[in-house]
Amino acid sequence: MSIKSKQLLWFFAFFLVFELNIYLSNDMIMPAMLSIVDEFQADKKFIPLSLSLYLLGGSSLQIFLGPLAEHVGKRKLVLAGNTLFLLATLAVPLTASIEQFLLARFVQGMGCCFVFVGYAMIHELFDDMTAVKLSSILSSTTILAPLAGPILGSAIISQLDWRYVFVLSGLLALLSLLGLFNSMPRTPPAVARLDLAAIVRSYAAIFSNGRFMFGMFTAGLATVPLTAWIGFSPIFVLQEMRASYATYIALQCVILSGFVLSSIAIQRLRQDFPLVCLLRLGGLIAAAGMLGAGVFRHHVDVFAACMFIYSLGFGLFNGALIRSAITASKEAMTLTTAAMSLLYCIYLSAWLQLYNLLCQRFGYALETYALLNMPVILIIVACLLLFTRGMAGRGESEVRLARH
């Protein structure tokens, strides 16, 4: 293996730690959120609001960071983002009210804004198939974190104060910062100076690209059921069902492990496997699982098994959907992935708050959540079918995992 290849692998490994920690930090604290709102004498509605603000923080800077990455270089921005996340993470344990806690969580979420820069580097440095496989691994962090997070978080809060969750997250942030500093490739800036008119034109072209916008809407909506589960499950399981931490962890593992298994399956696909097949097959599997979860919402074990099927199907089509959407734009990859990250976080935050409002109205119960998911999955499947309808007429490089 060449020195360059080794450096790229180390860069990917430490970038994986950085992204995993961003999600892990949120998921480790979820089992303690009931204790936190009690400590700060706050309403339980702040539990999902904490997640929403964390996601909104993750959508607050992308529109500016995209052009900046082209001007100052991607390496500097990723390192700056890791540093911001590290400082904000260490500030959370110092908060003394729910308002301070939410503000610190918002700033901590801003570290997520810089992740797309690393994604852009991966799509630029690797060929199509490798990029899809690596992106699938990175996407698995969004599900691996909810699997490992509750276990780690429950272990910490059972022995120590909840603030030690952020001490662990801070140590991981320091590890990724040092690792990226030593391994991240030094790429020259793409532009010598910022051309605001050109940037506006590029963003206008990206946001007016119907295929990109429709693909990102579909991707954001498809992520909502699992994200809502992560945000609401402490209320559903620990409070409403009065179940133990062991039951909470077991449900997380069953429901979210489907995504991890789908990521492993994608790694074994042949080089020319059609993206359209991943999109359609994954959509059908996801629909079957979600509809089953709605039907069997009164039987927790069957509900969890059906949600496992949904996460399996979601994992199959998610990476292919994002790849097809971002390659629909011919603008700079950094700007395109910035727009992608912005839209993704906005969609997630908006839908999560809608779920929160409806759950407040009809009760924070598992049955309410399951019923909300049923119309959502029908919209997702319809969007996937519409998105793939035009793929047969497009170039072979867009329909298949391109050969290189």
PDB file of C-alpha atoms in Angstrom, residues 12-239:
ATOM      1  CA  PHE A  12     -11.011   8.394   6.764  1.00  0.00           C
ATOM      2  CA  ALA A  13     -10.581   6.605  10.115  1.00  0.00           C
ATOM      3  CA  PHE A  14     -10.177   9.805  12.146  1.00  0.00           C
ATOM      4  CA  PHE A  15     -12.917  11.542  10.199  1.00  0.00           C
ATOM      5  CA  LEU A  16     -15.124   8.566  11.074  1.00  0.00           C
ATOM      6  CA  VAL A  17     -14.282   9.126  14.772  1.00  0.00           C
ATOM      7  CA  PHE A  18     -15.169  12.810  14.406  1.00  0.00           C
ATOM      8  CA  GLU A  19     -18.555  12.131  12.819  1.00  0.00           C
ATOM      9  CA  LEU A  20     -19.347   9.191  15.105  1.00  0.00           C
ATOM     10  CA  ASN A  21     -18.609  11.355  18.147  1.00  0.00           C
ATOM     11  CA  ILE A  22     -20.975  14.076  16.928  1.00  0.00           C
ATOM     12  CA  TYR A  23     -23.859  11.595  16.953  1.00  0.00           C
ATOM     13  CA  LEU A  24     -22.588   9.586  19.907  1.00  0.00           C
ATOM     14  CA  SER A  25     -22.490  12.697  22.083  1.00  0.00           C
ATOM     15  CA  ASN A  26     -26.197  13.197  21.470  1.00  0.00           C
ATOM     16  CA  ASP A  27     -27.214   9.566  21.898  1.00  0.00           C
ATOM     17  CA  MET A  28     -25.209   8.973  25.070  1.00  0.00           C
ATOM     18  CA  ILE A  29     -27.121  11.753  26.808  1.00  0.00           C
ATOM     19  CA  MET A  30     -30.606  10.607  25.737  1.00  0.00           C
ATOM     20  CA  PRO A  31     -31.074   8.110  28.627  1.00  0.00           C
ATOM     21  CA  ALA A  32     -30.302  10.955  31.050  1.00  0.00           C
ATOM     22  CA  MET A  33     -32.644  13.541  29.518  1.00  0.00           C
ATOM     23  CA  LEU A  34     -35.476  12.759  31.930  1.00  0.00           C
ATOM     24  CA  SER A  35     -33.072  13.369  34.826  1.00  0.00           C
ATOM     25  CA  ILE A  36     -31.765  16.566  33.222  1.00  0.00           C
ATOM     26  CA  VAL A  37     -35.198  18.152  32.758  1.00  0.00           C
ATOM     27  CA  ASP A  38     -36.035  17.165  36.341  1.00  0.00           C
ATOM     28  CA  GLU A  39     -32.791  18.712  37.611  1.00  0.00           C
ATOM     29  CA  PHE A  40     -33.498  21.942  35.743  1.00  0.00           C
ATOM     30  CA  GLN A  41     -37.217  21.765  36.685  1.00  0.00           C
ATOM     31  CA  ALA A  42     -38.238  21.843  33.017  1.00  0.00           C
ATOM     32  CA  ASP A  43     -41.036  20.237  30.975  1.00  0.00           C
ATOM     33  CA  LYS A  44     -40.464  16.962  29.127  1.00  0.00           C
ATOM     34  CA  LYS A  45     -41.131  18.748  25.815  1.00  0.00           C
ATOM     35  CA  PHE A  46     -37.530  19.971  26.095  1.00  0.00           C
ATOM     36  CA  ILE A  47     -36.270  16.425  25.523  1.00  0.00           C
ATOM     37  CA  PRO A  48     -37.067  16.331  21.766  1.00  0.00           C
ATOM     38  CA  LEU A  49     -36.437  20.101  21.590  1.00  0.00           C
ATOM     39  CA  SER A  50     -32.856  19.450  22.692  1.00  0.00           C
ATOM     40  CA  LEU A  51     -32.414  17.140  19.704  1.00  0.00           C
ATOM     41  CA  SER A  52     -34.102  19.624  17.349  1.00  0.00           C
ATOM     42  CA  LEU A  53     -31.809  22.461  18.443  1.00  0.00           C
ATOM     43  CA  TYR A  54     -28.785  20.200  18.083  1.00  0.00           C
ATOM     44  CA  LEU A  55     -29.875  19.466  14.495  1.00  0.00           C
ATOM     45  CA  LEU A  56     -30.614  23.153  13.807  1.00  0.00           C
ATOM     46  CA  GLY A  57     -27.132  24.001  15.020  1.00  0.00           C
ATOM     47  CA  GLY A  58     -25.955  21.486  12.453  1.00  0.00           C
ATOM     48  CA  SER A  59     -27.688  23.444   9.681  1.00  0.00           C
ATOM     49  CA  SER A  60     -26.650  26.961  10.670  1.00  0.00           C
ATOM     50  CA  LEU A  61     -23.327  27.398   8.871  1.00  0.00           C
ATOM     51  CA  GLN A  62     -23.223  25.217   5.756  1.00  0.00           C
ATOM     52  CA  ILE A  63     -24.336  27.877   3.317  1.00  0.00           C
ATOM     53  CA  PHE A  64     -21.296  29.951   4.316  1.00  0.00           C
ATOM     54  CA  LEU A  65     -18.833  27.121   4.834  1.00  0.00           C
ATOM     55  CA  GLY A  66     -19.258  25.797   1.297  1.00  0.00           C
ATOM     56  CA  PRO A  67     -17.725  28.843  -0.418  1.00  0.00           C
ATOM     57  CA  LEU A  68     -15.248  29.278   2.432  1.00  0.00           C
ATOM     58  CA  ALA A  69     -13.970  25.730   1.921  1.00  0.00           C
ATOM     59  CA  GLU A  70     -13.242  26.561  -1.714  1.00  0.00           C
ATOM     60  CA  HIS A  71     -11.273  29.632  -0.618  1.00  0.00           C
ATOM     61  CA  VAL A  72      -9.315  28.622   2.518  1.00  0.00           C
ATOM     62  CA  GLY A  73      -9.182  24.857   1.923  1.00  0.00           C
ATOM     63  CA  LYS A  74     -11.122  21.934   3.321  1.00  0.00           C
ATOM     64  CA  ARG A  75      -8.458  20.847   5.806  1.00  0.00           C
ATOM     65  CA  LYS A  76      -8.581  24.104   7.758  1.00  0.00           C
ATOM     66  CA  LEU A  77     -12.353  24.048   7.981  1.00  0.00           C
ATOM     67  CA  VAL A  78     -12.595  20.460   9.214  1.00  0.00           C
ATOM     68  CA  LEU A  79      -9.998  21.173  11.900  1.00  0.00           C
ATOM     69  CA  ALA A  80     -11.853  24.368  12.898  1.00  0.00           C
ATOM     70  CA  GLY A  81     -15.122  22.464  13.136  1.00  0.00           C
ATOM     71  CA  ASN A  82     -13.583  19.751  15.277  1.00  0.00           C
ATOM     72  CA  THR A  83     -12.152  22.422  17.591  1.00  0.00           C
ATOM     73  CA  LEU A  84     -15.535  24.178  17.886  1.00  0.00           C
ATOM     74  CA  PHE A  85     -17.221  20.881  18.727  1.00  0.00           C
ATOM     75  CA  LEU A  86     -14.570  20.105  21.347  1.00  0.00           C
ATOM     76  CA  LEU A  87     -14.989  23.471  23.104  1.00  0.00           C
ATOM     77  CA  ALA A  88     -18.793  23.353  23.029  1.00  0.00           C
ATOM     78  CA  THR A  89     -18.810  19.782  24.338  1.00  0.00           C
ATOM     79  CA  LEU A  90     -16.706  20.788  27.331  1.00  0.00           C
ATOM     80  CA  ALA A  91     -19.033  23.759  27.960  1.00  0.00           C
ATOM     81  CA  VAL A  92     -22.219  21.665  28.278  1.00  0.00           C
ATOM     82  CA  PRO A  93     -21.364  20.264  31.756  1.00  0.00           C
ATOM     83  CA  LEU A  94     -20.962  23.841  33.034  1.00  0.00           C
ATOM     84  CA  THR A  95     -24.575  24.827  32.275  1.00  0.00           C
ATOM     85  CA  ALA A  96     -26.877  25.628  35.209  1.00  0.00           C
ATOM     86  CA  SER A  97     -30.318  25.921  33.566  1.00  0.00           C
ATOM     87  CA  ILE A  98     -32.305  24.321  30.761  1.00  0.00           C
ATOM     88  CA  GLU A  99     -31.857  27.474  28.660  1.00  0.00           C
ATOM     89  CA  GLN A 100     -28.079  27.349  29.018  1.00  0.00           C
ATOM     90  CA  PHE A 101     -28.119  23.628  28.326  1.00  0.00           C
ATOM     91  CA  LEU A 102     -30.117  24.109  25.102  1.00  0.00           C
ATOM     92  CA  LEU A 103     -27.855  26.966  23.962  1.00  0.00           C
ATOM     93  CA  ALA A 104     -24.735  24.882  24.556  1.00  0.00           C
ATOM     94  CA  ARG A 105     -26.313  21.975  22.683  1.00  0.00           C
ATOM     95  CA  PHE A 106     -27.098  24.275  19.750  1.00  0.00           C
ATOM     96  CA  VAL A 107     -23.473  25.437  19.572  1.00  0.00           C
ATOM     97  CA  GLN A 108     -22.273  21.860  19.967  1.00  0.00           C
ATOM     98  CA  GLY A 109     -24.471  20.887  17.035  1.00  0.00           C
ATOM     99  CA  MET A 110     -22.745  23.529  14.919  1.00  0.00           C
ATOM    100  CA  GLY A 111     -19.758  21.199  14.819  1.00  0.00           C
ATOM    101  CA  CYS A 112     -21.867  18.976  12.584  1.00  0.00           C
ATOM    102  CA  CYS A 113     -21.885  21.762   9.961  1.00  0.00           C
ATOM    103  CA  PHE A 114     -18.288  20.953   9.112  1.00  0.00           C
ATOM    104  CA  VAL A 115     -18.863  17.257   8.439  1.00  0.00           C
ATOM    105  CA  PHE A 116     -19.988  17.865   4.858  1.00  0.00           C
ATOM    106  CA  VAL A 117     -16.511  19.225   4.050  1.00  0.00           C
ATOM    107  CA  GLY A 118     -15.027  15.820   4.861  1.00  0.00           C
ATOM    108  CA  TYR A 119     -17.747  14.160   2.775  1.00  0.00           C
ATOM    109  CA  ALA A 120     -16.817  16.414  -0.138  1.00  0.00           C
ATOM    110  CA  MET A 121     -13.175  15.340   0.174  1.00  0.00           C
ATOM    111  CA  ILE A 122     -14.176  11.673   0.169  1.00  0.00           C
ATOM    112  CA  HIS A 123     -16.280  12.110  -2.982  1.00  0.00           C
ATOM    113  CA  GLU A 124     -13.364  13.932  -4.629  1.00  0.00           C
ATOM    114  CA  LEU A 125     -10.560  11.589  -3.516  1.00  0.00           C
ATOM    115  CA  PHE A 126     -12.256   8.230  -4.196  1.00  0.00           C
ATOM    116  CA  ASP A 127     -14.012   6.674  -7.189  1.00  0.00           C
ATOM    117  CA  ASP A 128     -17.786   6.150  -7.316  1.00  0.00           C
ATOM    118  CA  MET A 129     -17.970   2.640  -5.845  1.00  0.00           C
ATOM    119  CA  THR A 130     -15.453   3.388  -3.101  1.00  0.00           C
ATOM    120  CA  ALA A 131     -17.210   6.672  -2.315  1.00  0.00           C
ATOM    121  CA  VAL A 132     -20.576   4.893  -2.007  1.00  0.00           C
ATOM    122  CA  LYS A 133     -19.070   2.225   0.252  1.00  0.00           C
ATOM    123  CA  LEU A 134     -17.273   4.750   2.462  1.00  0.00           C
ATOM    124  CA  SER A 135     -20.363   6.950   2.559  1.00  0.00           C
ATOM    125  CA  SER A 136     -22.362   3.909   3.631  1.00  0.00           C
ATOM    126  CA  ILE A 137     -19.919   3.325   6.481  1.00  0.00           C
ATOM    127  CA  LEU A 138     -20.154   6.980   7.485  1.00  0.00           C
ATOM    128  CA  SER A 139     -23.941   6.848   7.282  1.00  0.00           C
ATOM    129  CA  SER A 140     -23.853   3.878   9.632  1.00  0.00           C
ATOM    130  CA  THR A 141     -22.497   6.181  12.339  1.00  0.00           C
ATOM    131  CA  THR A 142     -25.940   7.775  12.546  1.00  0.00           C
ATOM    132  CA  ILE A 143     -27.293   4.371  13.554  1.00  0.00           C
ATOM    133  CA  LEU A 144     -24.259   2.891  15.301  1.00  0.00           C
ATOM    134  CA  ALA A 145     -24.321   5.855  17.684  1.00  0.00           C
ATOM    135  CA  PRO A 146     -27.897   5.139  18.864  1.00  0.00           C
ATOM    136  CA  LEU A 147     -26.851   1.517  19.370  1.00  0.00           C
ATOM    137  CA  ALA A 148     -23.710   2.249  21.372  1.00  0.00           C
ATOM    138  CA  GLY A 149     -24.821   5.596  22.815  1.00  0.00           C
ATOM    139  CA  PRO A 150     -27.587   4.398  25.147  1.00  0.00           C
ATOM    140  CA  ILE A 151     -25.368   1.572  26.417  1.00  0.00           C
ATOM    141  CA  LEU A 152     -22.450   3.887  27.166  1.00  0.00           C
ATOM    142  CA  GLY A 153     -24.711   6.638  28.457  1.00  0.00           C
ATOM    143  CA  SER A 154     -26.659   4.296  30.734  1.00  0.00           C
ATOM    144  CA  ALA A 155     -23.409   2.849  32.090  1.00  0.00           C
ATOM    145  CA  ILE A 156     -22.050   6.314  32.831  1.00  0.00           C
ATOM    146  CA  ILE A 157     -25.163   7.790  34.452  1.00  0.00           C
ATOM    147  CA  SER A 158     -25.710   4.669  36.547  1.00  0.00           C
ATOM    148  CA  GLN A 159     -22.350   5.274  38.234  1.00  0.00           C
ATOM    149  CA  LEU A 160     -21.563   8.962  37.665  1.00  0.00           C
ATOM    150  CA  ASP A 161     -23.206  12.322  37.018  1.00  0.00           C
ATOM    151  CA  TRP A 162     -24.636  12.888  33.503  1.00  0.00           C
ATOM    152  CA  ARG A 163     -21.984  15.542  32.895  1.00  0.00           C
ATOM    153  CA  TYR A 164     -19.339  12.835  32.516  1.00  0.00           C
ATOM    154  CA  VAL A 165     -21.012  11.865  29.226  1.00  0.00           C
ATOM    155  CA  PHE A 166     -19.619  15.062  27.762  1.00  0.00           C
ATOM    156  CA  VAL A 167     -16.215  14.462  29.331  1.00  0.00           C
ATOM    157  CA  LEU A 168     -15.978  11.218  27.327  1.00  0.00           C
ATOM    158  CA  SER A 169     -17.208  12.981  24.202  1.00  0.00           C
ATOM    159  CA  GLY A 170     -14.596  15.690  24.739  1.00  0.00           C
ATOM    160  CA  LEU A 171     -11.808  13.101  24.894  1.00  0.00           C
ATOM    161  CA  LEU A 172     -13.004  11.559  21.609  1.00  0.00           C
ATOM    162  CA  ALA A 173     -13.127  15.031  20.039  1.00  0.00           C
ATOM    163  CA  LEU A 174      -9.529  15.622  21.110  1.00  0.00           C
ATOM    164  CA  LEU A 175      -8.500  12.267  19.598  1.00  0.00           C
ATOM    165  CA  SER A 176     -10.119  13.049  16.230  1.00  0.00           C
ATOM    166  CA  LEU A 177      -8.647  16.552  16.201  1.00  0.00           C
ATOM    167  CA  LEU A 178      -5.099  15.298  16.715  1.00  0.00           C
ATOM    168  CA  GLY A 179      -5.601  12.470  14.218  1.00  0.00           C
ATOM    169  CA  LEU A 180      -7.030  14.701  11.489  1.00  0.00           C
ATOM    170  CA  PHE A 181      -4.284  17.255  12.046  1.00  0.00           C
ATOM    171  CA  ASN A 182      -1.680  14.587  11.248  1.00  0.00           C
ATOM    172  CA  SER A 183      -3.471  12.652   8.484  1.00  0.00           C
ATOM    173  CA  MET A 184      -5.830  14.941   6.592  1.00  0.00           C
ATOM    174  CA  PRO A 185      -4.510  15.650   3.070  1.00  0.00           C
ATOM    175  CA  ARG A 186      -3.338  19.176   2.378  1.00  0.00           C
ATOM    176  CA  THR A 187      -5.262  20.218  -0.709  1.00  0.00           C
ATOM    177  CA  PRO A 188      -4.804  23.678  -2.197  1.00  0.00           C
ATOM    178  CA  PRO A 189      -7.804  26.041  -2.187  1.00  0.00           C
ATOM    179  CA  ALA A 190      -9.921  25.746  -5.308  1.00  0.00           C
ATOM    180  CA  VAL A 191     -10.265  29.508  -5.757  1.00  0.00           C
ATOM    181  CA  ALA A 192      -7.844  32.338  -4.983  1.00  0.00           C
ATOM    182  CA  ARG A 193     -10.581  34.736  -3.881  1.00  0.00           C
ATOM    183  CA  LEU A 194     -14.264  34.589  -3.147  1.00  0.00           C
ATOM    184  CA  ASP A 195     -16.458  35.590  -6.072  1.00  0.00           C
ATOM    185  CA  LEU A 196     -19.781  36.354  -4.393  1.00  0.00           C
ATOM    186  CA  ALA A 197     -21.646  36.653  -7.675  1.00  0.00           C
ATOM    187  CA  ALA A 198     -20.360  33.265  -8.821  1.00  0.00           C
ATOM    188  CA  ILE A 199     -21.240  31.724  -5.447  1.00  0.00           C
ATOM    189  CA  VAL A 200     -24.785  33.051  -5.654  1.00  0.00           C
ATOM    190  CA  ARG A 201     -25.108  31.695  -9.190  1.00  0.00           C
ATOM    191  CA  SER A 202     -23.807  28.296  -8.101  1.00  0.00           C
ATOM    192  CA  TYR A 203     -26.190  28.056  -5.156  1.00  0.00           C
ATOM    193  CA  ALA A 204     -29.043  29.238  -7.370  1.00  0.00           C
ATOM    194  CA  ALA A 205     -28.215  26.457  -9.833  1.00  0.00           C
ATOM    195  CA  ILE A 206     -28.044  23.870  -7.047  1.00  0.00           C
ATOM    196  CA  PHE A 207     -31.293  24.886  -5.359  1.00  0.00           C
ATOM    197  CA  SER A 208     -33.080  25.143  -8.702  1.00  0.00           C
ATOM    198  CA  ASN A 209     -31.989  21.628  -9.690  1.00  0.00           C
ATOM    199  CA  GLY A 210     -35.244  19.716  -9.383  1.00  0.00           C
ATOM    200  CA  ARG A 211     -33.639  16.284  -9.154  1.00  0.00           C
ATOM    201  CA  PHE A 212     -31.270  17.373  -6.382  1.00  0.00           C
ATOM    202  CA  MET A 213     -34.023  19.093  -4.389  1.00  0.00           C
ATOM    203  CA  PHE A 214     -36.454  16.204  -4.767  1.00  0.00           C
ATOM    204  CA  GLY A 215     -33.777  13.667  -3.831  1.00  0.00           C
ATOM    205  CA  MET A 216     -32.813  15.593  -0.702  1.00  0.00           C
ATOM    206  CA  PHE A 217     -36.448  16.039   0.323  1.00  0.00           C
ATOM    207  CA  THR A 218     -36.918  12.284   0.018  1.00  0.00           C
ATOM    208  CA  ALA A 219     -33.691  11.512   1.898  1.00  0.00           C
ATOM    209  CA  GLY A 220     -34.575  13.902   4.715  1.00  0.00           C
ATOM    210  CA  LEU A 221     -38.103  12.555   5.055  1.00  0.00           C
ATOM    211  CA  ALA A 222     -36.887   8.943   5.033  1.00  0.00           C
ATOM    212  CA  THR A 223     -34.606   9.677   7.993  1.00  0.00           C
ATOM    213  CA  VAL A 224     -37.393  11.187  10.092  1.00  0.00           C
ATOM    214  CA  PRO A 225     -38.925   7.992  11.565  1.00  0.00           C
ATOM    215  CA  LEU A 226     -35.612   6.737  12.956  1.00  0.00           C
ATOM    216  CA  THR A 227     -34.548  10.199  14.139  1.00  0.00           C
ATOM    217  CA  ALA A 228     -37.909  10.666  15.859  1.00  0.00           C
ATOM    218  CA  TRP A 229     -37.482   7.272  17.515  1.00  0.00           C
ATOM    219  CA  ILE A 230     -34.096   8.339  18.871  1.00  0.00           C
ATOM    220  CA  GLY A 231     -35.545  11.596  20.202  1.00  0.00           C
ATOM    221  CA  PHE A 232     -38.762  10.230  21.692  1.00  0.00           C
ATOM    222  CA  SER A 233     -37.826   6.730  22.809  1.00  0.00           C
ATOM    223  CA  PRO A 234     -36.705   7.823  26.315  1.00  0.00           C
ATOM    224  CA  ILE A 235     -40.251   9.116  26.869  1.00  0.00           C
ATOM    225  CA  PHE A 236     -41.943   6.144  25.189  1.00  0.00           C
ATOM    226  CA  VAL A 237     -39.922   3.465  26.926  1.00  0.00           C
ATOM    227  CA  LEU A 238     -38.542   4.855  30.180  1.00  0.00           C
ATOM    228  CA  GLN A 239     -41.472   7.046  31.199  1.00  0.00           C
TER     229      GLN A 239
END
